[in-house]
CSV table of C-alpha atoms in Angstrom, one decimal:
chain,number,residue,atom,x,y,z
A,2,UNK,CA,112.5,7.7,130.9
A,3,UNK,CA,109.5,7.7,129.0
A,4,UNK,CA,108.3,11.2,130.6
A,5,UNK,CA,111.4,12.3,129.3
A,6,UNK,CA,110.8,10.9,125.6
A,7,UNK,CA,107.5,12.2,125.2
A,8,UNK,CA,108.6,15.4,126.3
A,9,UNK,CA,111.1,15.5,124.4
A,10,UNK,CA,108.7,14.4,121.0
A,11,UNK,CA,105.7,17.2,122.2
A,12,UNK,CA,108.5,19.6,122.2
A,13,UNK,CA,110.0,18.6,118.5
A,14,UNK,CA,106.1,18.6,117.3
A,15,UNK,CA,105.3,22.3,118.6
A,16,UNK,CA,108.7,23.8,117.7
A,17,UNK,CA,106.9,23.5,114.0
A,18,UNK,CA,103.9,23.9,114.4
A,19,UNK,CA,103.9,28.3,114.9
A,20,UNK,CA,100.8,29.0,113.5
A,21,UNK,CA,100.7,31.6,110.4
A,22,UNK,CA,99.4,34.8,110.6
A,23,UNK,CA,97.2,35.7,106.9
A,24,UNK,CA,96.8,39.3,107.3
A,25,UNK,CA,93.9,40.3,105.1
A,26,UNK,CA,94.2,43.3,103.2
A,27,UNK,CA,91.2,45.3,104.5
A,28,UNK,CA,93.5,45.7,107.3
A,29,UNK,CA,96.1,47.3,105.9
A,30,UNK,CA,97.1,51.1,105.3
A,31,UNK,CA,96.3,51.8,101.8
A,32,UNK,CA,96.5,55.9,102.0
A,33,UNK,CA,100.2,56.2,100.7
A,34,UNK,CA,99.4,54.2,97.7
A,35,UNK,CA,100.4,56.9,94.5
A,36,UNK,CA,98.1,56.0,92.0
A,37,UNK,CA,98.0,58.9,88.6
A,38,UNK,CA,94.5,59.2,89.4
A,39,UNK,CA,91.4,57.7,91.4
A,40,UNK,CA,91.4,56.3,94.7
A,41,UNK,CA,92.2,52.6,95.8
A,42,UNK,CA,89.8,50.5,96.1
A,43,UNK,CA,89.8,47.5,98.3
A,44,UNK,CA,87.1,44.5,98.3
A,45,UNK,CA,87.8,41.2,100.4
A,46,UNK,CA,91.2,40.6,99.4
A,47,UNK,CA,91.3,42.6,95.9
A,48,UNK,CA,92.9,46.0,95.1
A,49,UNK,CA,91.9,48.1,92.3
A,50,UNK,CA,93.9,50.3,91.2
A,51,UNK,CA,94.9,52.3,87.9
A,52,UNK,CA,97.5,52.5,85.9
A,53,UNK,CA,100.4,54.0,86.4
A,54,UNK,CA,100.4,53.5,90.4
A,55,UNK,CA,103.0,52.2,93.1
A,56,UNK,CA,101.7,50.5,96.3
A,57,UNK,CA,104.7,49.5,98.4
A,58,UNK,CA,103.7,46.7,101.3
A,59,UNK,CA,107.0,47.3,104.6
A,60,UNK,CA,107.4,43.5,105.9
A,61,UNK,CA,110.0,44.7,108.3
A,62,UNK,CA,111.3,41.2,107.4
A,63,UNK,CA,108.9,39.4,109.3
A,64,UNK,CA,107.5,37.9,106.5
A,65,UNK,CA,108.9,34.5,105.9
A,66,UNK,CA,106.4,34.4,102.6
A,67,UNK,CA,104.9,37.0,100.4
A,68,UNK,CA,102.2,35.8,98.1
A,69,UNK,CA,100.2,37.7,95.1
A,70,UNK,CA,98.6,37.3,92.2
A,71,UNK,CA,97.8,40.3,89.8
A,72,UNK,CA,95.2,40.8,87.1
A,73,UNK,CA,95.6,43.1,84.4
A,74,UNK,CA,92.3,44.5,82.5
A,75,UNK,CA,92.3,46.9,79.8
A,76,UNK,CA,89.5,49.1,78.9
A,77,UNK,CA,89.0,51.6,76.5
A,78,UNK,CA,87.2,55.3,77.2
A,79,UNK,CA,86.6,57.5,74.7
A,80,UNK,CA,86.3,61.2,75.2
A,81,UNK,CA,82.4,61.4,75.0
A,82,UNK,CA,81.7,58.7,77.4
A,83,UNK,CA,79.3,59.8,79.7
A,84,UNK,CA,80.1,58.1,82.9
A,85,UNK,CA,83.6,60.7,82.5
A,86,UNK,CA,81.3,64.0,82.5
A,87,UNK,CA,81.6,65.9,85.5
């Protein structure tokens, strides 16, 4: 009986205890992202991009939870900055 109740208990326990997958984003496929201009640019678990772009992540409903945080900066460039001469 007591074989049966600890089995029973371990089995409750593990049922919740699936371990999560983080899936960093240096492995991920960022080649389809569409950005107006530039290239993405991925550091640890940052994306740089520029505006206007689309970057569409497929979950194929796996995902049970999507998390993100995003940072907007905004700079100014004038026409005779130098870092924009080719």
């Amino acid at each position: 009986m007591k074989k049966a109740v600890i089995l029973i208990c371990l089995l409750a326990c593990s049922m919740g205890s699936e371990a999560q997958e983080k899936i960093s984003l240096k492995n991920l496929d960022f080649s389809k992202v569409w950005q107006e201009y530039g290239t993405v640019i991925t550091e640890d678990d940052t994306i740089k991009l520029h505006a206007p772009s689309v970057a569409k992540i497929r979950l194929d409903g796996e995902a049970e939870r999507f998390q993100t945080q995003v940072s907007i900066f905004s700079t100014d460039i004038g026409n005779d900055d130098a870092s924009l001469l080719v």
